[in-house]
Short mmCIF file of C-alpha atoms in Angstrom, two decimals:
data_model
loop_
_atom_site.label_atom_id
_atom_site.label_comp_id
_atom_site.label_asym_id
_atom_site.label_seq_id
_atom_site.Cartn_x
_atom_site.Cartn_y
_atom_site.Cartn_z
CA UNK A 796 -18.81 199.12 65.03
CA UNK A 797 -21.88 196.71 65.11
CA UNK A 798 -25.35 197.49 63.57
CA UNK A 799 -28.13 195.77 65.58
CA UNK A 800 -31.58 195.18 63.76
CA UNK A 801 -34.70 194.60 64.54
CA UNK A 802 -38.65 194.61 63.85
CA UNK A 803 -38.92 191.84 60.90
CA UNK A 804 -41.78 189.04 61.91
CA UNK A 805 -44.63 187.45 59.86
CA UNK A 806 -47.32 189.54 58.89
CA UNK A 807 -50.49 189.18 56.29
CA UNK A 808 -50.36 190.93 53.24
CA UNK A 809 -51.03 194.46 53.21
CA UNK A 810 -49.83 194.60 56.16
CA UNK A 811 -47.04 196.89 57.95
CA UNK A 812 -43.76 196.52 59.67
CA UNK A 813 -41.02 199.21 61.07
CA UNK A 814 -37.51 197.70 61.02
CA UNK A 815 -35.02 199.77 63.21
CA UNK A 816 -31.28 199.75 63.09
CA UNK A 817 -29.13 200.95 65.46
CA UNK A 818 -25.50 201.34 64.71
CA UNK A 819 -23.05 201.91 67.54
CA UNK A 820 -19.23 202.28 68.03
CA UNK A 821 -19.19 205.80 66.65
CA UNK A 822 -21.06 208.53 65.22
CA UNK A 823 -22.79 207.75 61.78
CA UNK A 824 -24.56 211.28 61.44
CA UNK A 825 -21.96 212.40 58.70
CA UNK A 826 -22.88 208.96 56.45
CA UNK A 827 -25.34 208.00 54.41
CA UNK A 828 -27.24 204.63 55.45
CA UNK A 829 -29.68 202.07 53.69
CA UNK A 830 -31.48 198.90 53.25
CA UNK A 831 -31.18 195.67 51.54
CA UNK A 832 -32.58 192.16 51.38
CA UNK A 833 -32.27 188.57 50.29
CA UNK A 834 -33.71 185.37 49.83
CA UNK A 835 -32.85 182.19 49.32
CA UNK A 836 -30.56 181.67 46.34
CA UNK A 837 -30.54 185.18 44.92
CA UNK A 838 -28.05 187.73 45.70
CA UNK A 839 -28.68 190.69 48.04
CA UNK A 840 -30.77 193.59 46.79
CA UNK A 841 -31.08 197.54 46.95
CA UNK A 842 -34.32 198.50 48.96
CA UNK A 843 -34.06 201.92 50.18
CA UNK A 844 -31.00 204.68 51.14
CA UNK A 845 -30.82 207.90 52.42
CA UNK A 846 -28.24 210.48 52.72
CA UNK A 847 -26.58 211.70 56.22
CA UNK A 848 -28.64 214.83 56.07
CA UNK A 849 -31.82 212.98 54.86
CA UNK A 850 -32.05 215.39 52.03
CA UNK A 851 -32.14 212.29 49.13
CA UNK A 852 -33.48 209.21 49.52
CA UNK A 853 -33.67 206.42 47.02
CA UNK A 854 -35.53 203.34 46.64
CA UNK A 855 -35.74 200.49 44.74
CA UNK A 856 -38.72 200.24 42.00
CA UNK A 857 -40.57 197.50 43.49
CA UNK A 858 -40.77 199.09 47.20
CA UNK A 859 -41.39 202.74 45.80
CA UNK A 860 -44.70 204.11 47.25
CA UNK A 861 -45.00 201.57 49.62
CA UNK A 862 -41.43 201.72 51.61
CA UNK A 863 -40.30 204.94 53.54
CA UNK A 864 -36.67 205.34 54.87
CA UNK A 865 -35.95 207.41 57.55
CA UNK A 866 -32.87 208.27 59.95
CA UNK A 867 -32.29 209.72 63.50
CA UNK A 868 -28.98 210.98 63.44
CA UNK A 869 -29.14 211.71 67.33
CA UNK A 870 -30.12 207.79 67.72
CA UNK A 871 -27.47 206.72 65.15
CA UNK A 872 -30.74 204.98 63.71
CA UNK A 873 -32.19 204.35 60.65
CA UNK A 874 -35.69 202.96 60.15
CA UNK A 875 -37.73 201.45 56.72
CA UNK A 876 -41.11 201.53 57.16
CA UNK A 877 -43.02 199.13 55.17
CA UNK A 878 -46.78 199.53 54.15
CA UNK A 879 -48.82 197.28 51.56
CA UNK A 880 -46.75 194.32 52.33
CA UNK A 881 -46.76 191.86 49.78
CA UNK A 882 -45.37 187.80 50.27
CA UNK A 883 -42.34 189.15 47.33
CA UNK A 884 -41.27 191.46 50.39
CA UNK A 885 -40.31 188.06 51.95
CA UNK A 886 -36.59 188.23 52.96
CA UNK A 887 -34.23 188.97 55.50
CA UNK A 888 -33.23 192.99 55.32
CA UNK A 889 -29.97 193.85 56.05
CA UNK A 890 -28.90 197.32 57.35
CA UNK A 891 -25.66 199.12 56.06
CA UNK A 892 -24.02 202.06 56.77
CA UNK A 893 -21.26 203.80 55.20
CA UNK A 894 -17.94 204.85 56.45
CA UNK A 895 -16.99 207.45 53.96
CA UNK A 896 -18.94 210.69 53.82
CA UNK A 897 -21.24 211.53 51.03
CA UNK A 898 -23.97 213.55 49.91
CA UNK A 899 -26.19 211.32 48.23
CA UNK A 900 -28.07 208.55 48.76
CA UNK A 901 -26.65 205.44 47.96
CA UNK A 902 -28.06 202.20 46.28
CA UNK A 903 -25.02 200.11 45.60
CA UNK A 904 -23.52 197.50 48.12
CA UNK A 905 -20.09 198.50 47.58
CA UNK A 906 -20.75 201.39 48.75
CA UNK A 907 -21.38 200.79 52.05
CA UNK A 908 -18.39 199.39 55.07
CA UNK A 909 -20.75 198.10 57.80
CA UNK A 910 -23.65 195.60 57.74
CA UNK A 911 -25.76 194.81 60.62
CA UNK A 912 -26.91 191.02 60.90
CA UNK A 913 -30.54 191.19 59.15
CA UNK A 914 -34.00 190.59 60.07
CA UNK A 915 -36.22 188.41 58.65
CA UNK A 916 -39.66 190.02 57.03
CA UNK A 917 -42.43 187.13 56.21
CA UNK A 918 -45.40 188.41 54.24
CA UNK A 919 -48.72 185.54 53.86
CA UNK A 920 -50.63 185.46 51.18
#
């Protein structure tokens, strides 16, 4: 299983970015997927998750309003959009995927088996 993403860069803030993950090896349309990041010397954080059918989503306070999730289940993708960036967005996202099936929307990393390799996001003041 490998989870490639892509779509971080440097942009100003306020501005936008669409990451895209793509997971392949097998199917993921049963499993719920999400988002995290991390910077330098802190420990990874919850961004955004959605369930396998894309009927809950969750997000993390600080993204909420701003940050959309989204998945294609025929792609095995799952996107964040990210609107009204600001430089605290800063980080490298990581995509993860779950190997279990659930119904909910997940915001916990030990929930999820598979990580892809992150992205970096740069937001200028």
């Amino acid at each position: 299983v490998q989870l490639q993403a892509s779509g971080g860069g440097l942009v100003q803030a306020g501005g936008s970015l669409r990451l895209s993950c793509v997971a392949s090896g097998r199917s993921f349309s049963q499993n719920g997927m999400g988002w995290f990041r991390q910077t330098p010397g802190k420990e990874r954080e919850f961004v955004a998750a959605v369930s396998w059918s894309s009927g809950s989503m969750s997000y993390a306070d600080s993204v909420k309003g701003r940050f959309t999730i989204s998945r294609d289940n025929a792609k095995n993708t799952v996107y964040l959009q990210m609107n009204g960036l600001k430089p605290e967005d800063s980080a490298v996202y990581y995509c993860a995927v779950r190997s279990r099936y659930g119904w909910r929307a997940y915001a916990s990393e030990a929930d999820y088996t598979y990580w892809g390799q992150g992205t970096q996001v740069t937001v200028s003041s």
